[in-house]
GROMACS .gro file of N, CA and C in nm:
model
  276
    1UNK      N    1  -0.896  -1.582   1.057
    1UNK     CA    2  -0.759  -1.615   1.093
    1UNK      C    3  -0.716  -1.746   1.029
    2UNK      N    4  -0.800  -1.841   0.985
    2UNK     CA    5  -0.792  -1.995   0.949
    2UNK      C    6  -0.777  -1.975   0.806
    3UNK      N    7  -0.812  -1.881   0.708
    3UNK     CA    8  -0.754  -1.856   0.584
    3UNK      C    9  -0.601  -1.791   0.594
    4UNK      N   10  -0.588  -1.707   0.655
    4UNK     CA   11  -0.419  -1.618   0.664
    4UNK      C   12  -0.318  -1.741   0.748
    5UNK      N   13  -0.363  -1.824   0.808
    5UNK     CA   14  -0.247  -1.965   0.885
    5UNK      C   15  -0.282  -2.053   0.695
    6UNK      N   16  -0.400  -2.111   0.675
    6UNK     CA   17  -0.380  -2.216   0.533
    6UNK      C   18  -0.306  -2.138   0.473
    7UNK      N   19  -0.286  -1.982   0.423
    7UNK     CA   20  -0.265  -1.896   0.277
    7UNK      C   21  -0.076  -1.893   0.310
    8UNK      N   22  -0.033  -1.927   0.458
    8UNK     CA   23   0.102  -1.894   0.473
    8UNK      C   24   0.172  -2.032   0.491
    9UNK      N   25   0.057  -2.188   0.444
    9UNK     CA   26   0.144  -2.268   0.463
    9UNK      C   27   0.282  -2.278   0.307
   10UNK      N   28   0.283  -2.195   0.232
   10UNK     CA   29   0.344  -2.202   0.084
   10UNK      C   30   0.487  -2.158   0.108
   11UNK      N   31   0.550  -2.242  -0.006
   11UNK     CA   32   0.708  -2.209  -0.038
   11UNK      C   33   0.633  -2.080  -0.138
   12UNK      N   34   0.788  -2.000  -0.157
   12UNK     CA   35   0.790  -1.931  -0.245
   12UNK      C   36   0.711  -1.945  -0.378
   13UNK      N   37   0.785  -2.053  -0.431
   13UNK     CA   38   0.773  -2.058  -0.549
   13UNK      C   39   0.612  -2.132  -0.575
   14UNK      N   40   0.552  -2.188  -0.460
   14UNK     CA   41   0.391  -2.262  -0.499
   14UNK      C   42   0.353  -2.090  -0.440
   15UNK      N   43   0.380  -1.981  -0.432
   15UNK     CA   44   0.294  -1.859  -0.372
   15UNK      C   45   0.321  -1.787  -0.524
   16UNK      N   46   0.418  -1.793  -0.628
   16UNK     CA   47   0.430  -1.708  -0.699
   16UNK      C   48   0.421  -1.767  -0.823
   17UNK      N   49   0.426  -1.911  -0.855
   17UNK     CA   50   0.477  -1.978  -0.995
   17UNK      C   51   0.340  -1.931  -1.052
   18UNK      N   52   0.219  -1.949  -0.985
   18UNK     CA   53   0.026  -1.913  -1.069
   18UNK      C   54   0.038  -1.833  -1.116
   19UNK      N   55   0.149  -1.709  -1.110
   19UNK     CA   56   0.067  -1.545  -1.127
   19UNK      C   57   0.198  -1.544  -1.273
   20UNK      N   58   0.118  -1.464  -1.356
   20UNK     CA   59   0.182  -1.379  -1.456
   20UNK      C   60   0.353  -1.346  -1.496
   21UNK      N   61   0.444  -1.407  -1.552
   21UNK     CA   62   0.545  -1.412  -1.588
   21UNK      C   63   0.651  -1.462  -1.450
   22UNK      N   64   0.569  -1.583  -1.368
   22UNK     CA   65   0.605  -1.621  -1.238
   22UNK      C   66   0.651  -1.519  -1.163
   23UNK      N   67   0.543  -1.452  -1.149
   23UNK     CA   68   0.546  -1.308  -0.980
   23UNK      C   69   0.638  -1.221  -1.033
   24UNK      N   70   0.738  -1.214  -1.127
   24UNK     CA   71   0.802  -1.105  -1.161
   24UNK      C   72   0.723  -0.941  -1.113
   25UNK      N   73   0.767  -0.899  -1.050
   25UNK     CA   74   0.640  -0.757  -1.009
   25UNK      C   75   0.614  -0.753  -0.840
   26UNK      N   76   0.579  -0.920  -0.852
   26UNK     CA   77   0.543  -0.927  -0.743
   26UNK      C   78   0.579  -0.879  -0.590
   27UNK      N   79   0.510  -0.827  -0.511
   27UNK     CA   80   0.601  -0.805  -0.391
   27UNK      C   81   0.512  -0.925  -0.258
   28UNK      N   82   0.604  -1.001  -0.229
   28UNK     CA   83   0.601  -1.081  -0.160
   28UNK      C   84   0.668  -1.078  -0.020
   29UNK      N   85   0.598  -1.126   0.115
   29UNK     CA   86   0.651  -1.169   0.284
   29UNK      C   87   0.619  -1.305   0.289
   30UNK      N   88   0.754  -1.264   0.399
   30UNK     CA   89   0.745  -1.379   0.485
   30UNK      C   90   0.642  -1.373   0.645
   31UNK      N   91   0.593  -1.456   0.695
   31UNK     CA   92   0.512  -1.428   0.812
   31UNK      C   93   0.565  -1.365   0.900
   32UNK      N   94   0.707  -1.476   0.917
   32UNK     CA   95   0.813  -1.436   1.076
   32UNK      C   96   0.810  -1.284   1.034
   33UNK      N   97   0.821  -1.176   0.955
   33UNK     CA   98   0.838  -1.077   0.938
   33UNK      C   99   0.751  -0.964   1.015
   34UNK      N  100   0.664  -1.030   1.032
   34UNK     CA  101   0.521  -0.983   1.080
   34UNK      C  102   0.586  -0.894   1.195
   35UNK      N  103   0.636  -0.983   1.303
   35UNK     CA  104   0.639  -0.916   1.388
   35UNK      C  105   0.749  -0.798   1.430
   36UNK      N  106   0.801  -0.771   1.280
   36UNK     CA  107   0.884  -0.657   1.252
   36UNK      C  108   0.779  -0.494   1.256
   37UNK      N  109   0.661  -0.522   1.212
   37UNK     CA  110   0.557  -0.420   1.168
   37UNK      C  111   0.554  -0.311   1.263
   38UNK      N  112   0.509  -0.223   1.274
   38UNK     CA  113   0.457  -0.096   1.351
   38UNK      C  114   0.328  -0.110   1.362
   39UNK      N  115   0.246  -0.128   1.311
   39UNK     CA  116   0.100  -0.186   1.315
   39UNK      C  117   0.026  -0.307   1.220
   40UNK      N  118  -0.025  -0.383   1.295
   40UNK     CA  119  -0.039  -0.505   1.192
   40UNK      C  120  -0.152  -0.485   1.061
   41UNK      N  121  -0.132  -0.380   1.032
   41UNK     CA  122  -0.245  -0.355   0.916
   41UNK      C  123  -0.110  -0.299   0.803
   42UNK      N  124   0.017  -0.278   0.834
   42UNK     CA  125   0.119  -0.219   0.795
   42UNK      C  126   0.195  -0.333   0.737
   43UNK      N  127   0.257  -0.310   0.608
   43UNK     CA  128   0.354  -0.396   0.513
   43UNK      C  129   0.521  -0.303   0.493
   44UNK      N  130   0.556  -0.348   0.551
   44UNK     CA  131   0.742  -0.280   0.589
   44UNK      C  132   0.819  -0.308   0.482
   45UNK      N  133   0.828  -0.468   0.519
   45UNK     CA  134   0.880  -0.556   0.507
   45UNK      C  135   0.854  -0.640   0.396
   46UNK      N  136   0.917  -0.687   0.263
   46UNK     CA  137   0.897  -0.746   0.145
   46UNK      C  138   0.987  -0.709   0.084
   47UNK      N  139   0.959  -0.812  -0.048
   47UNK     CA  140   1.056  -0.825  -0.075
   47UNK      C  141   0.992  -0.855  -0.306
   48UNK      N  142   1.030  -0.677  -0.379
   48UNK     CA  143   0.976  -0.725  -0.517
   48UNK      C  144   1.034  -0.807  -0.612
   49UNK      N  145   0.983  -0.917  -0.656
   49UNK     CA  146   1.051  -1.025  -0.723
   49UNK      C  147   1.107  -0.964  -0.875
   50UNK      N  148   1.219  -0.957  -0.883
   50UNK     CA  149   1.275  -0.897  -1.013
   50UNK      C  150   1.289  -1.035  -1.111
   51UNK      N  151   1.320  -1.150  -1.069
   51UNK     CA  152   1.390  -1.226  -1.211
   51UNK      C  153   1.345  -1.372  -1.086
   52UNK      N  154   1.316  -1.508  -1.182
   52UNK     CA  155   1.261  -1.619  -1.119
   52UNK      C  156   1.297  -1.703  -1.196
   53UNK      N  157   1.381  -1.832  -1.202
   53UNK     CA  158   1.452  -1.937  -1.266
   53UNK      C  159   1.366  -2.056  -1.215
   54UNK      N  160   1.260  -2.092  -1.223
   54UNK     CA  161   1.185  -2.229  -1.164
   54UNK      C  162   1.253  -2.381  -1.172
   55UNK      N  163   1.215  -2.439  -1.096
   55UNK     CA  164   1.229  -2.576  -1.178
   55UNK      C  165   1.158  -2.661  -1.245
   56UNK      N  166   1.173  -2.753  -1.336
   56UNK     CA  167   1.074  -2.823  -1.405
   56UNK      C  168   0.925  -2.848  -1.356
   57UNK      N  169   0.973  -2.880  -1.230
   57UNK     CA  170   0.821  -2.877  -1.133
   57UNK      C  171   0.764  -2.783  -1.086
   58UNK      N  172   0.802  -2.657  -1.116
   58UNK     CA  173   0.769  -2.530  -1.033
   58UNK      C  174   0.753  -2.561  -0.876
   59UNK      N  175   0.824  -2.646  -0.831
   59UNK     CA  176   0.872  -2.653  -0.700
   59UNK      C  177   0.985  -2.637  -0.604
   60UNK      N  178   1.083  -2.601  -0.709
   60UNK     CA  179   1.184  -2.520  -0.629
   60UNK      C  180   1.246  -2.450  -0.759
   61UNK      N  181   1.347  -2.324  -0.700
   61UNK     CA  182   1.477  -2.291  -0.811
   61UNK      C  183   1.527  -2.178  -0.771
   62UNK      N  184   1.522  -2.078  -0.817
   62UNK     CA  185   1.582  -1.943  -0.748
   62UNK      C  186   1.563  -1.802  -0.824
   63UNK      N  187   1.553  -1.762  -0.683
   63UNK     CA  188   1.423  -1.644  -0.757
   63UNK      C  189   1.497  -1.523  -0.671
   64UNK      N  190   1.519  -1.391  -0.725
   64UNK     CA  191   1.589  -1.282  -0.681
   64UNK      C  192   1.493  -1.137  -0.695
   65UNK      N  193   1.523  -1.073  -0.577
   65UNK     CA  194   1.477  -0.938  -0.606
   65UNK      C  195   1.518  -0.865  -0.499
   66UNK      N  196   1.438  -0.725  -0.520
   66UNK     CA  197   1.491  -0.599  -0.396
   66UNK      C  198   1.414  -0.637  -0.282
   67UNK      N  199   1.511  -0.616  -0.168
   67UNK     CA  200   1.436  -0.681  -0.020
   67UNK      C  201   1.424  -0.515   0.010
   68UNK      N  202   1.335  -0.478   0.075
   68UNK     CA  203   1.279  -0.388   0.166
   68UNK      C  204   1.243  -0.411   0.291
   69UNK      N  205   1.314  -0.372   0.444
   69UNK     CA  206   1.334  -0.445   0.512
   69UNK      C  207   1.297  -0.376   0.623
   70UNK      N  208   1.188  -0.305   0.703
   70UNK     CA  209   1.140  -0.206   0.784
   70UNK      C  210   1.123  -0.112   0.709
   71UNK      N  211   1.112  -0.047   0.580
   71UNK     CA  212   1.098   0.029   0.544
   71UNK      C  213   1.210   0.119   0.458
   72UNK      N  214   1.287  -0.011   0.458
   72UNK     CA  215   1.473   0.071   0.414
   72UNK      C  216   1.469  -0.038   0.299
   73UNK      N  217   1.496  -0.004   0.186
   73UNK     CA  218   1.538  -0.095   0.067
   73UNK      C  219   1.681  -0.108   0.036
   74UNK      N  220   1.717  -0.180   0.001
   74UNK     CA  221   1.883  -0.254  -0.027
   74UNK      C  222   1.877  -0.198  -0.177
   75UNK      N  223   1.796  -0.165  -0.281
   75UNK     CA  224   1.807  -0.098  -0.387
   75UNK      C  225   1.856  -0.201  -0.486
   76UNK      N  226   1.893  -0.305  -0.449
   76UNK     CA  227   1.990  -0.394  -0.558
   76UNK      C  228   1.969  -0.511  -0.589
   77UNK      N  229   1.928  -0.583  -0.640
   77UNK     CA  230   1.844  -0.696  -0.651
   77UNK      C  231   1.953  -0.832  -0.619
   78UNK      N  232   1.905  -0.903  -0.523
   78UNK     CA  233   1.994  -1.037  -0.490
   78UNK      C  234   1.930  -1.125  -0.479
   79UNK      N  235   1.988  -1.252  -0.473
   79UNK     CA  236   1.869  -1.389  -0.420
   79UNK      C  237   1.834  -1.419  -0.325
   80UNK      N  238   1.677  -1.446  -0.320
   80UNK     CA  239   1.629  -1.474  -0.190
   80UNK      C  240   1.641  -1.506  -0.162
   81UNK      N  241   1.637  -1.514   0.036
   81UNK     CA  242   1.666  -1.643   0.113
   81UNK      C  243   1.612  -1.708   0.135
   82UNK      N  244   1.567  -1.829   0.141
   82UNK     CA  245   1.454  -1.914   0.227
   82UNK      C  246   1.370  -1.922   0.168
   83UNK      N  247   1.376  -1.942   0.024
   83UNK     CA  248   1.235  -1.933  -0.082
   83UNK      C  249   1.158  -2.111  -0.009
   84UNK      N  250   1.218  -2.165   0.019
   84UNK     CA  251   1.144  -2.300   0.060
   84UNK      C  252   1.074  -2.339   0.166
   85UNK      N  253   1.091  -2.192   0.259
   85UNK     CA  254   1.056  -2.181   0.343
   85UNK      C  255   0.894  -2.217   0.386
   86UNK      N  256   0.818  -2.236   0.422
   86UNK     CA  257   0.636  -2.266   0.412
   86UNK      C  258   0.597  -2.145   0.477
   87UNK      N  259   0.603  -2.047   0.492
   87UNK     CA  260   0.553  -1.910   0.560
   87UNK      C  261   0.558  -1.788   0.432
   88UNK      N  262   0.571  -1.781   0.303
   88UNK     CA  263   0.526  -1.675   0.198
   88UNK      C  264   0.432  -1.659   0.180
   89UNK      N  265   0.360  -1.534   0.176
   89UNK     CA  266   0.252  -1.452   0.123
   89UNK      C  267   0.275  -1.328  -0.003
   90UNK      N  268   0.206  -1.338  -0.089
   90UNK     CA  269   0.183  -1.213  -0.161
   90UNK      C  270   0.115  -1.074  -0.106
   91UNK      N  271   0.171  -0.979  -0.106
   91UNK     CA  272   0.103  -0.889  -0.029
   91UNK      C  273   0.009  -0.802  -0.103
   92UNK      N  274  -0.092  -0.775  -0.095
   92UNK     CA  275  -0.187  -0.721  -0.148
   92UNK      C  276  -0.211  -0.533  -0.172
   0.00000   0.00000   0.00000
């Protein structure tokens, strides 16, 4: 449990800037989301990163993609909310 609380202290962008054309692909949550699930072994909820504008520091900027949201996708790619948020995970 003490790795999944350290792994969700991250903004967006320190969870996605490491990986490969900055997370483009990626499908990424938020924690609070969690308790949207049907069973906690279950991923609903995320959100795939289509396009990522960093900042010089790769510590903030703005990063957009398709939210999938219980299981219903918005189909259309917009900007995320709350990328600064300290609760993102990559979902596996």
């Amino acid at each position: 449990m003490a790795a999944s609380t350290a792994a969700s202290k991250l903004n967006l962008f320190k969870a996605i800037c490491g990986k490969r054309n900055f997370g483009v692909g990626q499908k990424v949550t938020r924690a609070i989301w969690d308790r949207f699930e049907e069973s906690p072994l279950s991923t609903t909820s995320f959100i795939e990163i289509t396009r990522v504008e960093p900042s010089a520091d790769l510590s903030h900027g703005k990063a957009y993609g398709i939210k999938t949201f219980r299981g219903v996708s918005e189909g259309k790619a917009r900007r995320v909310d709350g990328p600064l948020k300290k609760d993102w995970r990559i979902v596996v």
